[in-house]
PDB file of C-alpha atoms in Angstrom:
ATOM      1  CA  MET A   1      -0.008  -0.239   0.139  1.00  0.00           C
ATOM      2  CA  ALA A   2       1.328   3.441  -1.063  1.00  0.00           C
ATOM      3  CA  ALA A   3      -0.406   6.284   0.564  1.00  0.00           C
ATOM      4  CA  ASP A   4       0.061  10.209  -0.455  1.00  0.00           C
ATOM      5  CA  LEU A   5      -2.155  13.336  -0.114  1.00  0.00           C
ATOM      6  CA  SER A   6      -0.952  14.430  -3.207  1.00  0.00           C
ATOM      7  CA  VAL A   7      -2.907  13.346  -6.364  1.00  0.00           C
ATOM      8  CA  SER A   8       0.068  14.100  -8.680  1.00  0.00           C
ATOM      9  CA  MET A   9       2.743  11.900  -6.616  1.00  0.00           C
ATOM     10  CA  LEU A  10       0.013   9.292  -6.767  1.00  0.00           C
ATOM     11  CA  GLU A  11      -0.058   9.650 -10.427  1.00  0.00           C
ATOM     12  CA  MET A  12       3.650   9.403 -10.331  1.00  0.00           C
ATOM     13  CA  ALA A  13       3.798   6.523  -8.226  1.00  0.00           C
ATOM     14  CA  ARG A  14       1.205   4.604 -10.237  1.00  0.00           C
ATOM     15  CA  LEU A  15       3.452   5.066 -13.512  1.00  0.00           C
ATOM     16  CA  ASN A  16       6.460   3.841 -11.473  1.00  0.00           C
ATOM     17  CA  ILE A  17       4.299   0.872 -10.241  1.00  0.00           C
ATOM     18  CA  GLU A  18       3.451   0.214 -14.323  1.00  0.00           C
ATOM     19  CA  ILE A  19       6.963   0.424 -15.373  1.00  0.00           C
ATOM     20  CA  ALA A  20       8.125  -1.936 -12.861  1.00  0.00           C
ATOM     21  CA  SER A  21       5.344  -4.090 -13.653  1.00  0.00           C
ATOM     22  CA  VAL A  22       3.907  -4.868 -10.014  1.00  0.00           C
ATOM     23  CA  ILE A  23       0.767  -3.009 -10.589  1.00  0.00           C
ATOM     24  CA  ASP A  24      -0.937  -6.311  -9.167  1.00  0.00           C
ATOM     25  CA  ARG A  25       0.929  -6.194  -5.852  1.00  0.00           C
ATOM     26  CA  VAL A  26       0.781  -2.533  -4.856  1.00  0.00           C
ATOM     27  CA  GLN A  27      -2.610  -0.423  -3.933  1.00  0.00           C
ATOM     28  CA  LEU A  28      -2.590   3.330  -4.066  1.00  0.00           C
ATOM     29  CA  ALA A  29      -4.545   5.305  -1.355  1.00  0.00           C
ATOM     30  CA  GLN A  30      -5.099   9.138  -1.289  1.00  0.00           C
ATOM     31  CA  ALA A  31      -4.604   9.548   2.528  1.00  0.00           C
ATOM     32  CA  ASP A  32      -3.588  12.004   4.830  1.00  0.00           C
ATOM     33  CA  ALA A  33      -0.880  10.718   7.790  1.00  0.00           C
ATOM     34  CA  LYS A  34      -2.530  12.382  10.456  1.00  0.00           C
ATOM     35  CA  ASP A  35      -5.886  11.207   9.751  1.00  0.00           C
ATOM     36  CA  LEU A  36      -5.062   7.646   7.943  1.00  0.00           C
ATOM     37  CA  LEU A  37      -8.128   5.649   6.980  1.00  0.00           C
ATOM     38  CA  PHE A  38      -6.953   2.464   7.829  1.00  0.00           C
ATOM     39  CA  ALA A  39      -7.621   0.326  10.975  1.00  0.00           C
ATOM     40  CA  ASP A  40      -5.572   0.009  13.882  1.00  0.00           C
ATOM     41  CA  ALA A  41      -2.686  -2.097  13.738  1.00  0.00           C
ATOM     42  CA  TYR A  42      -3.215  -2.917   9.812  1.00  0.00           C
ATOM     43  CA  PHE A  43       0.316  -2.574   8.706  1.00  0.00           C
ATOM     44  CA  ASP A  44       3.474  -4.802   9.585  1.00  0.00           C
ATOM     45  CA  CYS A  45       5.555  -2.054   7.946  1.00  0.00           C
ATOM     46  CA  VAL A  46       5.118   1.805   7.909  1.00  0.00           C
ATOM     47  CA  ALA A  47       7.790   3.813   5.951  1.00  0.00           C
ATOM     48  CA  CYS A  48       7.904   7.964   5.613  1.00  0.00           C
ATOM     49  CA  ASN A  49      10.674   9.013   3.693  1.00  0.00           C
ATOM     50  CA  GLY A  50      11.580  12.915   2.791  1.00  0.00           C
ATOM     51  CA  SER A  51       8.008  14.205   3.814  1.00  0.00           C
ATOM     52  CA  LEU A  52       7.748  14.682   7.665  1.00  0.00           C
ATOM     53  CA  HIS A  53       9.026  18.350   7.321  1.00  0.00           C
ATOM     54  CA  HIS A  54       5.933  18.968   5.093  1.00  0.00           C
ATOM     55  CA  PHE A  55       3.474  18.289   7.682  1.00  0.00           C
ATOM     56  CA  ALA A  56       1.790  20.899   9.503  1.00  0.00           C
ATOM     57  CA  ASP A  57       1.646  18.940  12.715  1.00  0.00           C
ATOM     58  CA  PRO A  58       4.263  16.044  12.390  1.00  0.00           C
ATOM     59  CA  LEU A  59       3.056  14.664  15.892  1.00  0.00           C
ATOM     60  CA  LEU A  60      -0.102  13.895  14.648  1.00  0.00           C
ATOM     61  CA  ALA A  61       1.401  12.358  11.484  1.00  0.00           C
ATOM     62  CA  LEU A  62       3.824  10.228  13.513  1.00  0.00           C
ATOM     63  CA  GLN A  63       0.947   9.111  15.804  1.00  0.00           C
ATOM     64  CA  GLY A  64      -0.931   8.275  12.799  1.00  0.00           C
ATOM     65  CA  CYS A  65       1.846   6.055  11.569  1.00  0.00           C
ATOM     66  CA  LEU A  66       2.086   4.289  14.770  1.00  0.00           C
ATOM     67  CA  ARG A  67      -1.479   3.963  15.082  1.00  0.00           C
ATOM     68  CA  VAL A  68      -1.927   1.776  12.104  1.00  0.00           C
ATOM     69  CA  LEU A  69       1.240  -0.101  12.686  1.00  0.00           C
ATOM     70  CA  ARG A  70       0.839  -3.641  14.442  1.00  0.00           C
ATOM     71  CA  PRO A  71       2.971  -4.394  17.504  1.00  0.00           C
ATOM     72  CA  GLY A  72       6.059  -5.434  16.519  1.00  0.00           C
ATOM     73  CA  GLY A  73       5.661  -3.944  13.318  1.00  0.00           C
ATOM     74  CA  LEU A  74       8.502  -1.900  11.739  1.00  0.00           C
ATOM     75  CA  LEU A  75       8.669   1.850  11.587  1.00  0.00           C
ATOM     76  CA  PHE A  76      10.968   3.438   9.126  1.00  0.00           C
ATOM     77  CA  LEU A  77      11.188   7.262   8.675  1.00  0.00           C
ATOM     78  CA  ARG A  78      13.738   9.267   7.048  1.00  0.00           C
ATOM     79  CA  ASP A  79      13.961  12.871   5.887  1.00  0.00           C
ATOM     80  CA  LEU A  80      16.101  15.816   5.578  1.00  0.00           C
ATOM     81  CA  LEU A  81      18.300  17.335   8.247  1.00  0.00           C
ATOM     82  CA  ARG A  82      18.364  21.423   8.784  1.00  0.00           C
ATOM     83  CA  PRO A  83      21.760  22.251   8.433  1.00  0.00           C
ATOM     84  CA  ASP A  84      23.534  24.216  11.281  1.00  0.00           C
ATOM     85  CA  ASP A  85      24.236  27.425   9.272  1.00  0.00           C
ATOM     86  CA  ASP A  86      23.757  28.799   5.912  1.00  0.00           C
ATOM     87  CA  GLN A  87      26.993  28.163   4.803  1.00  0.00           C
ATOM     88  CA  MET A  88      26.360  24.473   5.139  1.00  0.00           C
ATOM     89  CA  LEU A  89      22.823  24.846   3.572  1.00  0.00           C
ATOM     90  CA  GLN A  90      24.126  26.737   0.334  1.00  0.00           C
ATOM     91  CA  GLN A  91      27.015  23.684   0.213  1.00  0.00           C
ATOM     92  CA  LEU A  92      24.261  21.172   0.399  1.00  0.00           C
ATOM     93  CA  VAL A  93      22.284  22.791  -2.479  1.00  0.00           C
ATOM     94  CA  GLN A  94      25.315  23.119  -4.527  1.00  0.00           C
ATOM     95  CA  THR A  95      26.364  19.526  -3.950  1.00  0.00           C
ATOM     96  CA  TYR A  96      23.331  17.902  -4.546  1.00  0.00           C
ATOM     97  CA  ALA A  97      21.301  20.222  -6.632  1.00  0.00           C
ATOM     98  CA  GLY A  98      23.912  22.200  -8.231  1.00  0.00           C
ATOM     99  CA  SER A  99      23.144  20.956 -12.221  1.00  0.00           C
ATOM    100  CA  ALA A 100      19.515  21.173 -11.297  1.00  0.00           C
ATOM    101  CA  ASN A 101      17.030  24.314 -12.489  1.00  0.00           C
ATOM    102  CA  GLU A 102      16.823  27.124 -10.454  1.00  0.00           C
ATOM    103  CA  ARG A 103      13.139  26.179  -9.369  1.00  0.00           C
ATOM    104  CA  GLN A 104      14.539  22.753  -8.260  1.00  0.00           C
ATOM    105  CA  ARG A 105      17.518  24.507  -6.740  1.00  0.00           C
ATOM    106  CA  GLN A 106      14.910  26.633  -4.914  1.00  0.00           C
ATOM    107  CA  MET A 107      12.900  23.575  -3.483  1.00  0.00           C
ATOM    108  CA  PHE A 108      15.827  21.980  -2.326  1.00  0.00           C
ATOM    109  CA  GLU A 109      17.010  24.904  -0.496  1.00  0.00           C
ATOM    110  CA  ASP A 110      13.352  25.638   0.621  1.00  0.00           C
ATOM    111  CA  SER A 111      13.140  21.924   1.912  1.00  0.00           C
ATOM    112  CA  LEU A 112      16.199  21.934   3.787  1.00  0.00           C
ATOM    113  CA  ARG A 113      15.245  25.425   5.609  1.00  0.00           C
ATOM    114  CA  ALA A 114      11.952  23.723   6.574  1.00  0.00           C
ATOM    115  CA  ALA A 115      13.745  20.324   7.766  1.00  0.00           C
ATOM    116  CA  PHE A 116      13.913  19.460  11.435  1.00  0.00           C
ATOM    117  CA  THR A 117      17.157  19.535  13.429  1.00  0.00           C
ATOM    118  CA  LEU A 118      18.343  16.425  15.218  1.00  0.00           C
ATOM    119  CA  ASP A 119      16.964  17.803  18.493  1.00  0.00           C
ATOM    120  CA  GLU A 120      13.746  18.586  17.300  1.00  0.00           C
ATOM    121  CA  VAL A 121      13.155  15.319  15.690  1.00  0.00           C
ATOM    122  CA  ARG A 122      14.409  13.794  19.003  1.00  0.00           C
ATOM    123  CA  ASP A 123      11.884  15.829  21.017  1.00  0.00           C
ATOM    124  CA  LEU A 124       8.838  14.473  18.587  1.00  0.00           C
ATOM    125  CA  VAL A 125      10.236  10.827  19.347  1.00  0.00           C
ATOM    126  CA  SER A 126      10.394  11.343  22.885  1.00  0.00           C
ATOM    127  CA  GLN A 127       6.814  12.739  22.995  1.00  0.00           C
ATOM    128  CA  LEU A 128       5.626   9.355  21.552  1.00  0.00           C
ATOM    129  CA  GLY A 129       7.467   7.645  24.329  1.00  0.00           C
ATOM    130  CA  TYR A 130      10.070   6.191  22.238  1.00  0.00           C
ATOM    131  CA  ASP A 131      14.250   6.656  22.833  1.00  0.00           C
ATOM    132  CA  ALA A 132      15.222   9.820  21.252  1.00  0.00           C
ATOM    133  CA  ASN A 133      18.635   8.858  21.021  1.00  0.00           C
ATOM    134  CA  ALA A 134      17.086   5.932  18.497  1.00  0.00           C
ATOM    135  CA  VAL A 135      17.229   8.860  15.915  1.00  0.00           C
ATOM    136  CA  GLN A 136      20.473   9.374  14.057  1.00  0.00           C
ATOM    137  CA  ALA A 137      22.385  11.302  11.565  1.00  0.00           C
ATOM    138  CA  THR A 138      22.495   9.128   8.853  1.00  0.00           C
ATOM    139  CA  SER A 139      24.236  11.396   6.046  1.00  0.00           C
ATOM    140  CA  ASP A 140      25.425  14.857   5.657  1.00  0.00           C
ATOM    141  CA  ARG A 141      21.622  15.974   4.879  1.00  0.00           C
ATOM    142  CA  HIS A 142      19.578  12.948   6.531  1.00  0.00           C
ATOM    143  CA  TRP A 143      18.184  11.695   9.977  1.00  0.00           C
ATOM    144  CA  THR A 144      16.743   8.376  10.245  1.00  0.00           C
ATOM    145  CA  TRP A 145      14.561   6.734  12.701  1.00  0.00           C
ATOM    146  CA  SER A 146      13.905   3.303  12.625  1.00  0.00           C
ATOM    147  CA  VAL A 147      12.072   1.020  15.584  1.00  0.00           C
ATOM    148  CA  ARG A 148       9.801  -1.805  16.277  1.00  0.00           C
ATOM    149  CA  LYS A 149       6.380  -1.106  17.603  1.00  0.00           C
ATOM    150  CA  PRO A 150       6.319  -2.599  21.320  1.00  0.00           C
ATOM    151  CA  GLY A 151       4.065  -5.176  21.403  1.00  0.00           C
TER     152      GLY A 151
END
């Protein structure tokens, strides 16, 4: 199951699913992470990559992900990590989007500015009752939190 609030992202997913010839194995759903229309403990794994910083209330989105995850299930989250200063931000933009067009570079810069710091993500994880130190910087521009839901 792949869920996204954005119709255009779902259309892109459908195209990629068709290209990969897995249309018979992957379902798509338009859904809001903070109000997922799935039963409690429905999924064995919930993954969210690169989008937590887009949510108006990331805590609600995380609670929604955990609600639909079965006990013992795997939660995997990864997102951009806000750089410590503007110099580092500009270096990341140049390194990873330097050959992109101006709009794409600006979108990447905006996402880096909107991203969470490691401490901010750890605070969210702590509010959920999980070990904040499980959130780690996993690249020069990403943090990752991977945990099994207690059962």
